[in-house]
Short mmCIF file of C-alpha atoms and ligand atoms in Angstrom, two decimals:
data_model
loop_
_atom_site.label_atom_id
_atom_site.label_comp_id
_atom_site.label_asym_id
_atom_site.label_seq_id
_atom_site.Cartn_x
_atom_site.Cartn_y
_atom_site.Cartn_z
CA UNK A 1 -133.38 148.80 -69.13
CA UNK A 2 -130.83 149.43 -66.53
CA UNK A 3 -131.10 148.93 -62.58
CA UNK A 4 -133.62 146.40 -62.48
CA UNK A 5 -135.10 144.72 -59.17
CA UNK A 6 -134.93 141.27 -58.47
CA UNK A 7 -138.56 140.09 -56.35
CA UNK A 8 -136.95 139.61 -52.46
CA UNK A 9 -140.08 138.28 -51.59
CA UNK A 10 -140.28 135.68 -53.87
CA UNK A 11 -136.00 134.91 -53.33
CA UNK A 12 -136.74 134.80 -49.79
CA UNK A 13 -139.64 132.06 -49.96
CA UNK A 14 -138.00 129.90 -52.45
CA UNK A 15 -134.92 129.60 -49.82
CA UNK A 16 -137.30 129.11 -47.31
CA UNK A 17 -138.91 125.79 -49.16
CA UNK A 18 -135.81 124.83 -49.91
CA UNK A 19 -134.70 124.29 -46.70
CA UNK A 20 -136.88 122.38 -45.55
CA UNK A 21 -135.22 119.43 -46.99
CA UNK A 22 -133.06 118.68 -44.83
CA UNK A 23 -134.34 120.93 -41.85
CA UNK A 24 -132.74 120.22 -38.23
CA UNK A 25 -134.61 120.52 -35.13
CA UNK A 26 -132.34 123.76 -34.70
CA UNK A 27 -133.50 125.43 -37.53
CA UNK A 28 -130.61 124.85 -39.69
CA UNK A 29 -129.85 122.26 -42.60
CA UNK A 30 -128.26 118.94 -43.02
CA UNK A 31 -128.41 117.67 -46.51
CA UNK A 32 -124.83 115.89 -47.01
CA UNK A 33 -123.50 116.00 -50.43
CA UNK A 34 -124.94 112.87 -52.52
CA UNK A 35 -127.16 112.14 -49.98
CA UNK A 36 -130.88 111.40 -50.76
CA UNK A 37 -131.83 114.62 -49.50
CA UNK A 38 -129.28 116.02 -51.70
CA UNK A 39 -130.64 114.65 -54.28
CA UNK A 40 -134.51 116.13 -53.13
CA UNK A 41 -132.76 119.16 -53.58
CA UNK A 42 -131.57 118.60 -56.87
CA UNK A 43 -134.40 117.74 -57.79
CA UNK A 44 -136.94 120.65 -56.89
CA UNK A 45 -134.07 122.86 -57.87
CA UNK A 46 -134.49 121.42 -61.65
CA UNK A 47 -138.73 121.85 -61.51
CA UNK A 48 -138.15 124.98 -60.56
CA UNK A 49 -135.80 125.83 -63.07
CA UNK A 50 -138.00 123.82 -66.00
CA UNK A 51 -141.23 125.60 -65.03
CA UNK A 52 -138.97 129.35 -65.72
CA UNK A 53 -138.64 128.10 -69.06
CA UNK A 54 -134.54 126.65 -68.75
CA UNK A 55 -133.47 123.47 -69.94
CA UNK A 56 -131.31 121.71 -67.86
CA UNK A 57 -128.63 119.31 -68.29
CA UNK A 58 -126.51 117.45 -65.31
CA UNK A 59 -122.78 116.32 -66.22
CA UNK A 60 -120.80 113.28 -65.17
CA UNK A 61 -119.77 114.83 -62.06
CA UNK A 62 -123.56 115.78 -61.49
CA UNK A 63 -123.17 119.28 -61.81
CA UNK A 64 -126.55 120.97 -62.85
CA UNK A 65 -126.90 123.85 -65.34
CA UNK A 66 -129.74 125.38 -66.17
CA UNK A 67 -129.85 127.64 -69.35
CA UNK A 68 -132.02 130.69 -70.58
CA UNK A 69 -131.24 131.02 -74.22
CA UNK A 70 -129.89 134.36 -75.22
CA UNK A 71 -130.42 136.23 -78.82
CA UNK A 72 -127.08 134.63 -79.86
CA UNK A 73 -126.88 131.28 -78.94
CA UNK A 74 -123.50 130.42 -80.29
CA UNK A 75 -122.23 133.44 -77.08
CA UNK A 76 -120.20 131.55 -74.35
CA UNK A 77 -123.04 131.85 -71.48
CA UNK A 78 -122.90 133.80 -68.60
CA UNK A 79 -122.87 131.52 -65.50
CA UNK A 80 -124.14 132.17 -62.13
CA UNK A 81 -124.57 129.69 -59.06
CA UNK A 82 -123.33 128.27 -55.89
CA UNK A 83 -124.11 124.49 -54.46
CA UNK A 84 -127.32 122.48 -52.65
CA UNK A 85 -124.88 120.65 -50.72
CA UNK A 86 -124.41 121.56 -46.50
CA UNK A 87 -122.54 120.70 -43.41
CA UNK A 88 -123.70 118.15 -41.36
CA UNK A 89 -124.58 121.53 -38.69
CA UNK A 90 -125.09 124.04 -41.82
CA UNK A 91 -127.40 126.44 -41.91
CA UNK A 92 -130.14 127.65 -44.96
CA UNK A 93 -128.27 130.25 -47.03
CA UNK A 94 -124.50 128.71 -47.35
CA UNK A 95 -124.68 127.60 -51.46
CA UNK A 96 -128.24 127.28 -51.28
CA UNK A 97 -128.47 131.42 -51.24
CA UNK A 98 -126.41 131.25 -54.78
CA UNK A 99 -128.31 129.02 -56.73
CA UNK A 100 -131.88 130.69 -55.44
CA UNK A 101 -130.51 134.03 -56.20
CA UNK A 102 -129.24 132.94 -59.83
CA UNK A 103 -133.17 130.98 -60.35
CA UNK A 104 -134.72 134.59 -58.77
CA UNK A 105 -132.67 136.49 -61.79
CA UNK A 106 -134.21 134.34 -64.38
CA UNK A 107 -137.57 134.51 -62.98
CA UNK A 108 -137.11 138.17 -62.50
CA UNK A 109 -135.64 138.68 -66.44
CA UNK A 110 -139.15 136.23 -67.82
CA UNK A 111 -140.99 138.68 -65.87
CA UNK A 112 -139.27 141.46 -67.72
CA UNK A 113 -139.96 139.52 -70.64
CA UNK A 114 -136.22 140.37 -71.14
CA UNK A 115 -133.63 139.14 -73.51
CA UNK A 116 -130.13 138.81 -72.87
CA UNK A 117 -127.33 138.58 -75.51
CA UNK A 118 -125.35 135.58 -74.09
CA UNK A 119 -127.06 132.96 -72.85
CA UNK A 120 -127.59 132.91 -69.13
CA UNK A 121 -126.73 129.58 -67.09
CA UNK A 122 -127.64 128.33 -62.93
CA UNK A 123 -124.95 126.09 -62.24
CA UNK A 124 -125.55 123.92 -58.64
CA UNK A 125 -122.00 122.53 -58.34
CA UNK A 126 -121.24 118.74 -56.71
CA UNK A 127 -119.81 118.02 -53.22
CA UNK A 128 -119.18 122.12 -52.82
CA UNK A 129 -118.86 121.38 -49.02
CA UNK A 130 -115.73 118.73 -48.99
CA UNK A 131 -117.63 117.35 -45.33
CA UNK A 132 -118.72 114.13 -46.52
CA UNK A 133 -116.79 113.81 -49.68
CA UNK A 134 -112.95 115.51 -49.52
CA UNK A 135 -111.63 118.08 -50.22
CA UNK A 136 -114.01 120.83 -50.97
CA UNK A 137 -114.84 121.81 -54.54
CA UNK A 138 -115.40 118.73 -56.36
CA UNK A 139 -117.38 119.89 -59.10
CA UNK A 140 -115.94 122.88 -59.81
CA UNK A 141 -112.44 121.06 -59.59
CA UNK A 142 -113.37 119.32 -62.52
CA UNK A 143 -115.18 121.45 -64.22
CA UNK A 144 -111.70 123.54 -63.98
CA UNK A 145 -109.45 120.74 -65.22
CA UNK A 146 -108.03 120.63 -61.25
CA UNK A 147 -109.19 117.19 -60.91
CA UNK A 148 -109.70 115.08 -63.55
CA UNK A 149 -113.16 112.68 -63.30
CA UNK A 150 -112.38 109.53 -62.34
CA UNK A 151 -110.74 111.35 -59.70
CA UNK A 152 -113.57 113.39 -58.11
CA UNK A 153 -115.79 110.08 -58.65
CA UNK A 154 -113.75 108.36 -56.36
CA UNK A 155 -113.77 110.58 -53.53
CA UNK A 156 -114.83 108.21 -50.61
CA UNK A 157 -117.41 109.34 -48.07
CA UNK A 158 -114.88 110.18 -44.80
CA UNK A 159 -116.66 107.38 -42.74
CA UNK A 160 -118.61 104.49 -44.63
CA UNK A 161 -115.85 104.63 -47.92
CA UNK A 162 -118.09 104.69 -49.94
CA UNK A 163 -117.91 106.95 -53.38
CA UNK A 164 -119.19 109.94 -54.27
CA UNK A 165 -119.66 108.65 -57.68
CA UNK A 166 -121.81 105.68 -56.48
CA UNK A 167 -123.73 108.12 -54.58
CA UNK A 168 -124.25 110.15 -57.77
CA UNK A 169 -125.32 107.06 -59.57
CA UNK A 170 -127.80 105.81 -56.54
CA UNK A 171 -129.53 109.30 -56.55
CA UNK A 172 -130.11 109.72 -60.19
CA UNK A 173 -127.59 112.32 -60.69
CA UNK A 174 -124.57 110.96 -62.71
CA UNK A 175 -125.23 112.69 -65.44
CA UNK A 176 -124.46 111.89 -69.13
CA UNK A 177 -122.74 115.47 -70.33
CA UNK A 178 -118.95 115.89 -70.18
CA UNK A 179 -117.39 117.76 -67.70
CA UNK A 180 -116.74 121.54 -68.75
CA UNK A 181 -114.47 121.95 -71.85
CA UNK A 182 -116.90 124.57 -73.50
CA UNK A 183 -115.68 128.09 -73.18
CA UNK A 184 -117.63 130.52 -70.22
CA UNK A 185 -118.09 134.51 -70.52
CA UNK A 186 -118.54 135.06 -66.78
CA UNK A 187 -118.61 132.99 -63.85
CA UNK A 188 -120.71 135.08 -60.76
CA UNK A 189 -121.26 133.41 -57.30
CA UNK A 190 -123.43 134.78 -54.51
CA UNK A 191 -122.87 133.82 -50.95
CA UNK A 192 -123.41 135.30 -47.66
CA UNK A 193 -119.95 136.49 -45.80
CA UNK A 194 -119.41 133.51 -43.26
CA UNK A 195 -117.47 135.94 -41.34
CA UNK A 196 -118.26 139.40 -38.87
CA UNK A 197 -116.80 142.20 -41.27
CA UNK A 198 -120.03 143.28 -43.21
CA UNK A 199 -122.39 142.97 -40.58
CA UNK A 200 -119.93 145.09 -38.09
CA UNK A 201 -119.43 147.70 -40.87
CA UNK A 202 -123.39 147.61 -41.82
CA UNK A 203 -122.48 147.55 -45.21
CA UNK A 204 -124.93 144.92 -47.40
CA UNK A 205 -122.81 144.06 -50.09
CA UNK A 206 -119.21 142.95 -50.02
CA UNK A 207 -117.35 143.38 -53.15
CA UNK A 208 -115.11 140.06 -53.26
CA UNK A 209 -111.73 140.69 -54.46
CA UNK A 210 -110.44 137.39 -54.22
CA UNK A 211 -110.41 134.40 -51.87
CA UNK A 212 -107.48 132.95 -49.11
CA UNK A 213 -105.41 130.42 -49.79
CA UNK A 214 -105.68 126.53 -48.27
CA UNK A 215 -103.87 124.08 -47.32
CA UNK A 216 -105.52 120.83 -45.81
CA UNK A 217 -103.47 118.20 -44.46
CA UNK A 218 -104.77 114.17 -43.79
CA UNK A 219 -101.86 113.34 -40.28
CA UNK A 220 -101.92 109.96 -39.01
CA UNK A 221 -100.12 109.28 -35.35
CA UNK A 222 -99.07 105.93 -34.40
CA UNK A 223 -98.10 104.46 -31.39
CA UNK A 224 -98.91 101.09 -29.59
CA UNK A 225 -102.26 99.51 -28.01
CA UNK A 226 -101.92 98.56 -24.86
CA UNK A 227 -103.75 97.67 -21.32
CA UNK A 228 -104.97 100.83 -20.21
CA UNK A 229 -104.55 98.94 -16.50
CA UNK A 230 -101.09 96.73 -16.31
CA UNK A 231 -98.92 98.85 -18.40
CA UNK A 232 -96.83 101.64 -16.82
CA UNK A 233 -96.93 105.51 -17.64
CA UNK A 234 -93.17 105.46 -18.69
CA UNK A 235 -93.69 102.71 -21.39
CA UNK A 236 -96.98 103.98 -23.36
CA UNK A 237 -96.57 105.27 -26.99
CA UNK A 238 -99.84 106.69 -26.94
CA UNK A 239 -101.11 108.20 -30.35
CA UNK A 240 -103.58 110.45 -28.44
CA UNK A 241 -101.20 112.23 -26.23
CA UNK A 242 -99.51 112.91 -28.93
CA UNK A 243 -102.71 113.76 -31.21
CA UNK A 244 -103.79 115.47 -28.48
CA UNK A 245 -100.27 118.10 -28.49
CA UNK A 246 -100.71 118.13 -31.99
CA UNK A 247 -103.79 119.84 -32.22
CA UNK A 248 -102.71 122.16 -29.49
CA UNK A 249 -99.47 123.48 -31.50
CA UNK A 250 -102.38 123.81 -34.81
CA UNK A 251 -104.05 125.81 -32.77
CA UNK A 252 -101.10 128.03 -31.96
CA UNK A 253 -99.50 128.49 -35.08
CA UNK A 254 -102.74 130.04 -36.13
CA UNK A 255 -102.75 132.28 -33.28
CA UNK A 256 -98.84 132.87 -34.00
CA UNK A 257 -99.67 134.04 -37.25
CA UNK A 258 -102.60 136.64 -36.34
CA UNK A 259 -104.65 137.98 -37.63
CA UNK A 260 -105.03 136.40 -40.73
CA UNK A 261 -104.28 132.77 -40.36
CA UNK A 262 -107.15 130.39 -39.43
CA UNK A 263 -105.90 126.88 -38.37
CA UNK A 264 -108.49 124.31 -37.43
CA UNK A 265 -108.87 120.76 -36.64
CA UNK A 266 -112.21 119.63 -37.02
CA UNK A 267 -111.88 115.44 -37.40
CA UNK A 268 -110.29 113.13 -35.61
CA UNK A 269 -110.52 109.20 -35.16
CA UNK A 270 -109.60 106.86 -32.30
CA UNK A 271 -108.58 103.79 -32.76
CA UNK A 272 -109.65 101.35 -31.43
CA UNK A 273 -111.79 103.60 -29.36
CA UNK A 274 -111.51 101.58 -26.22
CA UNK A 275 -112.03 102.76 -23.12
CA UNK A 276 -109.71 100.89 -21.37
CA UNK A 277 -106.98 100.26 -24.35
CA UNK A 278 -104.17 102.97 -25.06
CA UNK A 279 -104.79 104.28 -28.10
CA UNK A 280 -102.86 103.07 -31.02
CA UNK A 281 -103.70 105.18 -34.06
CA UNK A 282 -104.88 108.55 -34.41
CA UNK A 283 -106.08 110.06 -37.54
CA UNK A 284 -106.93 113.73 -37.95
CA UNK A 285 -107.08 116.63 -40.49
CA UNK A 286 -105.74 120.22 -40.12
CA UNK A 287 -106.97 123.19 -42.41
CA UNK A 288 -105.01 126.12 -42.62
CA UNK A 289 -105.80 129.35 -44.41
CA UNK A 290 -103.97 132.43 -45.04
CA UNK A 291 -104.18 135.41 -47.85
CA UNK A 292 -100.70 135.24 -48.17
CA UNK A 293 -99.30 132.13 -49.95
CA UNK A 294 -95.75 133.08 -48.01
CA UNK A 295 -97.48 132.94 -44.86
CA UNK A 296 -99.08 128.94 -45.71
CA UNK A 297 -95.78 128.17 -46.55
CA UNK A 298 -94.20 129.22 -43.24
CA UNK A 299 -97.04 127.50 -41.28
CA UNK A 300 -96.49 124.35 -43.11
CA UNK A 301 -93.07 124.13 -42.13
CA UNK A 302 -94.15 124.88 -38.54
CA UNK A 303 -96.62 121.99 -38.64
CA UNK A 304 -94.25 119.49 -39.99
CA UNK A 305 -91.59 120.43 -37.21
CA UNK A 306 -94.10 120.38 -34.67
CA UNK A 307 -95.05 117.16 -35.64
CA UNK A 308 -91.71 115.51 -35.81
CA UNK A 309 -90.82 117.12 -32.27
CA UNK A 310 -93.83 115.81 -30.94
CA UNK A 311 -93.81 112.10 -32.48
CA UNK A 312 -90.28 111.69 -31.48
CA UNK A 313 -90.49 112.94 -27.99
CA UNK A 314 -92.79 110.20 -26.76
CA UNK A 315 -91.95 106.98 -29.77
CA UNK A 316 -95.05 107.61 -31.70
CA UNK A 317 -95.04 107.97 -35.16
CA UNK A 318 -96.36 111.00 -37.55
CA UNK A 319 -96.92 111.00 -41.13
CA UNK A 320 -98.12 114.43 -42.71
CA UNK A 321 -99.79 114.20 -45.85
CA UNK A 322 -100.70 117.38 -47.69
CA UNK A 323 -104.19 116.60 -49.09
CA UNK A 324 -105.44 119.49 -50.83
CA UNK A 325 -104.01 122.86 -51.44
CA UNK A 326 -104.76 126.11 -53.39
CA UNK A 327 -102.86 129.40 -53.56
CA UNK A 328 -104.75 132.50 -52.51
CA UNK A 329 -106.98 133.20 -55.65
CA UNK A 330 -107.80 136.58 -56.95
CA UNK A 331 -111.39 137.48 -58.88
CA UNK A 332 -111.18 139.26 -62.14
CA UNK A 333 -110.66 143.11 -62.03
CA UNK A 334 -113.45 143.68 -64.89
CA UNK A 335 -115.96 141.29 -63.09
CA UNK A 336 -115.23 142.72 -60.10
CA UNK A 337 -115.58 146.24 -61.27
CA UNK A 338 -118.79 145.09 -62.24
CA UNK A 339 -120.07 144.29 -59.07
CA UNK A 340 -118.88 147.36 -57.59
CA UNK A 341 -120.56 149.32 -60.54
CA UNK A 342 -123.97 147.52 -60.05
CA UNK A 343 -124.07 148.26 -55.92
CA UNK A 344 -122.87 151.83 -56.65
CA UNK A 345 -125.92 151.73 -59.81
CA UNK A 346 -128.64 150.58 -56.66
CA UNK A 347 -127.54 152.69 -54.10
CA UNK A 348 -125.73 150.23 -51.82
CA UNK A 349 -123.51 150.87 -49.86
CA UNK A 350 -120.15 148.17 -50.21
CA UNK A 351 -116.95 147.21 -49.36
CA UNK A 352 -114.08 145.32 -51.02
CA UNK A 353 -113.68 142.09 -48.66
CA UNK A 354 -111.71 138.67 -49.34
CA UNK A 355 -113.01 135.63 -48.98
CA UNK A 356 -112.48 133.35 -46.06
CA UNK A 357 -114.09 130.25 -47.10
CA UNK A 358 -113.54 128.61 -50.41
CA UNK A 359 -115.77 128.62 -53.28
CA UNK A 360 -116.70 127.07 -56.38
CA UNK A 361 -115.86 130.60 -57.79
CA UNK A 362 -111.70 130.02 -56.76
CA UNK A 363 -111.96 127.01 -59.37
CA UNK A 364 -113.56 128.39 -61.84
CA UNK A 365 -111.42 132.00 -61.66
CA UNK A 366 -109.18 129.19 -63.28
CA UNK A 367 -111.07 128.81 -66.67
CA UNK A 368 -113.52 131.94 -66.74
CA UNK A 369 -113.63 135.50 -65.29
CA UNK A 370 -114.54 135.15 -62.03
CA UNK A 371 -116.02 137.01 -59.16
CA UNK A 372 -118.38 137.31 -55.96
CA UNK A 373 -120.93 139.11 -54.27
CA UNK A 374 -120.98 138.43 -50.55
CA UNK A 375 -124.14 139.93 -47.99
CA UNK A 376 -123.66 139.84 -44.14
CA UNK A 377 -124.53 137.44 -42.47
CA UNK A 378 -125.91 137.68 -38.28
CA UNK A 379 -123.50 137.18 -35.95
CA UNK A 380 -120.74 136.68 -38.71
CA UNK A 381 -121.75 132.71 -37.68
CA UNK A 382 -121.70 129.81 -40.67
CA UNK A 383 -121.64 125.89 -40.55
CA UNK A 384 -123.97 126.30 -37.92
CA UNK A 385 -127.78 125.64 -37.88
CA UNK A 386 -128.32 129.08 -36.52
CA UNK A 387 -126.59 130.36 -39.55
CA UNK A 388 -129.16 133.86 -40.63
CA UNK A 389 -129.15 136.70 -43.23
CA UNK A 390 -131.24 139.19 -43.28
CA UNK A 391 -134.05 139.51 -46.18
CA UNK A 392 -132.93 142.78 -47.10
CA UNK A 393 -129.54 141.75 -47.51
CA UNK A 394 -130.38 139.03 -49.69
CA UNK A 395 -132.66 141.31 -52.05
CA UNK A 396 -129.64 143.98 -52.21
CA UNK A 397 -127.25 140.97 -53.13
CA UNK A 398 -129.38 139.15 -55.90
CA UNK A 399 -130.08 143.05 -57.32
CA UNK A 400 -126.60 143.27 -57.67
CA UNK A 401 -125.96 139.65 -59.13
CA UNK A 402 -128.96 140.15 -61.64
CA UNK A 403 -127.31 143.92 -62.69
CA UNK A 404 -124.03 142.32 -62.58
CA UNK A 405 -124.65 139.64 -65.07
CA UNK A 406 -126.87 141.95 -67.57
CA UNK A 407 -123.91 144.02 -67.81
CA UNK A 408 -121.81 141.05 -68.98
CA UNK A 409 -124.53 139.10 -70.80
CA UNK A 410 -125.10 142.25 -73.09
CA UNK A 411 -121.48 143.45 -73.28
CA UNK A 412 -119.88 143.68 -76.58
C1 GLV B 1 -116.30 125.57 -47.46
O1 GLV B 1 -117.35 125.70 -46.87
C2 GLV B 1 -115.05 125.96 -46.84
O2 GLV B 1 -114.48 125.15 -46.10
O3 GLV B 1 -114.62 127.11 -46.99
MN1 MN B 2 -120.71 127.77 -49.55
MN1 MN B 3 -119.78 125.88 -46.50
#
């Protein structure tokens, strides 16, 4: 059986129900990673999976995998997923369109009454989002070796401090199975673009060749409280002007190294957050990504100069920790291949397109062949609660997942 259709209708409506968990008033999603509505998510994710016939088993990190024997059970499996976890603004199809599109291929194969080779596996990784719990990745990171467990379980929430393995633990979903170690065939992820480039091209599937390079950086600015009233403009050492320039130069070494860079600041904290008290301690984090590891490295430098300069000009002082980095990752050429083979196989038109965002699947290119499928998205606009994808595009994507991973769960 070759070129088989996956049932949009049925993708389409399980995303829907999904996301209601979590629904905003804007129409978008907010289910925090660990959260209880994560964990609402989890679990409706695992009936669903249990009444398609999969057994599922949750590891110490609470990653979920959900398998559909093959023929050969001793076969590495072929894996397929994405993550439950949002933004605190996200929308209904970042993550959540991965795992519903790997469940719609195994509800499309029992249909088929259709046996595979390998054994097929829905993985929804932990704390994909790196929002509440930092960085980004968490459960793929271990799953990959990158961090080892205790590590990822004591990621603390950005604001209460609180740990991500607690919050496993309080929902129900710190699982008894070790963390990866067992070998994987193929590791596919679905995801809509995040970005403008498919939609503008009106092409539905983006082949992903691989996926830019981060680096995330924690920067904490000090400087003195003070009287916002008695004490002179010469004499402050205020940690907010200086934030404040800080951000600015981000801002501009992105810019300065268009048009690939992205630098962005997206949290910052005042202390003590008085009105009428100079500000004596700014934290904030700066995320910087670029396809070209050469490129990070020259921005890095700029940010640590800029920095210094800034600090030193008005007696504050700046310490720049590097938090999280990883190199620009490319996807395996077979895998890849693959993709391209099984949009070419349905008629779809595609284009080869790197990844902005990270994914689960730039951890796991670490241990497994790895690769991605990526449909527009409207308005190129993600981590937003107006975040939208088009049905079609979301049939034409999971059609090329579910040919995608035949070809590898039945190759040789
Ligand atoms: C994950 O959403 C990312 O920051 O790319
Ligand atoms: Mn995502
Ligand atoms: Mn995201």
């Amino acid at each position: 059986m070759r070129n088989l259709q996956v049932n949009g209708e049925r993708l389409w409506a399980s995303l829907m129900e999904l996301a209601k968990i979590g629904a905003t008033p804007k129409g978008g999603v907010c289910r925090l990673a660990a959260s209880d509505l994560d964990g609402e998510a989890r679990r409706l994710f695992i009936r669903w999976c249990e009444d398609a016939g999969c057994t599922v088993r949750v590891d110490q990190i609470g990653n979920i995998f959900a398998r559909r024997e093959g023929r050969d059970p001793s076969l590495p499996p072929v894996v397929t997923g994405s993550h439950l976890d949002t933004q605190p603004t996200g929308g209904k199809f970042d993550g959540a369109y991965g795992v519903m599109a790997g469940l719609e291929v195994m509800r499309t194969l029992n249909d088929l009454g259709y046996e595979t080779e390998a054994p097929i596996e829905i993985v929804a990784w932990t704390n994909e989002e790196g929002s509440r719990f930092s960085p980004a990745m968490v459960g793929s990171g271990v799953f990959a070796g990158v961090f080892d467990l205790a590590e990822g379980l004591a990621r603390p929430d950005n604001i209460t401090g609180v740990t991500l393995g607690a919050e496993l633990e309080r929902i129900g979903f710190a699982g008894p199975e070790p963390v990866g170690g067992g070998p994987v065939a193929a590791y596919f992820e679905a995801h809509i673009e995040q970005g403008p480039i498919l939609e503008a091209a009106g092409v539905p599937i983006g082949v992903v060749t691989g996926a830019q390079g981060q680096r995330w950086y924690e920067i904490t600015v000090t400087g003195q409280e003070a009287h916002a009233g008695p004490t002179p403009m010469p004499r402050r050492r205020d940690a907010l002007v200086g934030a404040a320039r800080m951000i600015d130069m981000v801002n501009r070494i992105g810019h300065a190294h268009a048009p690939y860079a992205c630098a962005t600041v997206g949290f910052v904290q005042v202390s003590p957050n008085s009105r009428n008290t100079i500000p004596g301690r700014v934290f904030f984090t700066v995320d910087f990504r670029h396809p070209e590891d050469t490129a990070l490295t020259e921005m890095d430098r700029e940010l640590r100069e800029v920095c210094e300069r800034t600090a030193s000009a008005i007696a504050l002082d700046a310490e720049v920790k590097e938090f999280w980095y990883f190199p620009p990752t490319p996807f395996h050429a077979d895998l890849v291949a693959a993709v391209r083979q099984a949009a070419e196989a349905q008629g779809y038109s595609h284009q080869d397109i790197i990844s902005g965002a990270g994914h689960d699947a730039v951890y796991m290119a670490r241990v497994a062949p790895s690769a991605m499928i990526f449909v527009p998205c409207v308005g190129g606009i993600s981590h937003n609660e107006i975040e939208a994808a088009k049905p079609e595009h979301l049939t034409a994507g999971c059609n090329v997942l579910l040919n995608a991973v035949l070809e590898r769960a039945n190759a040789e």
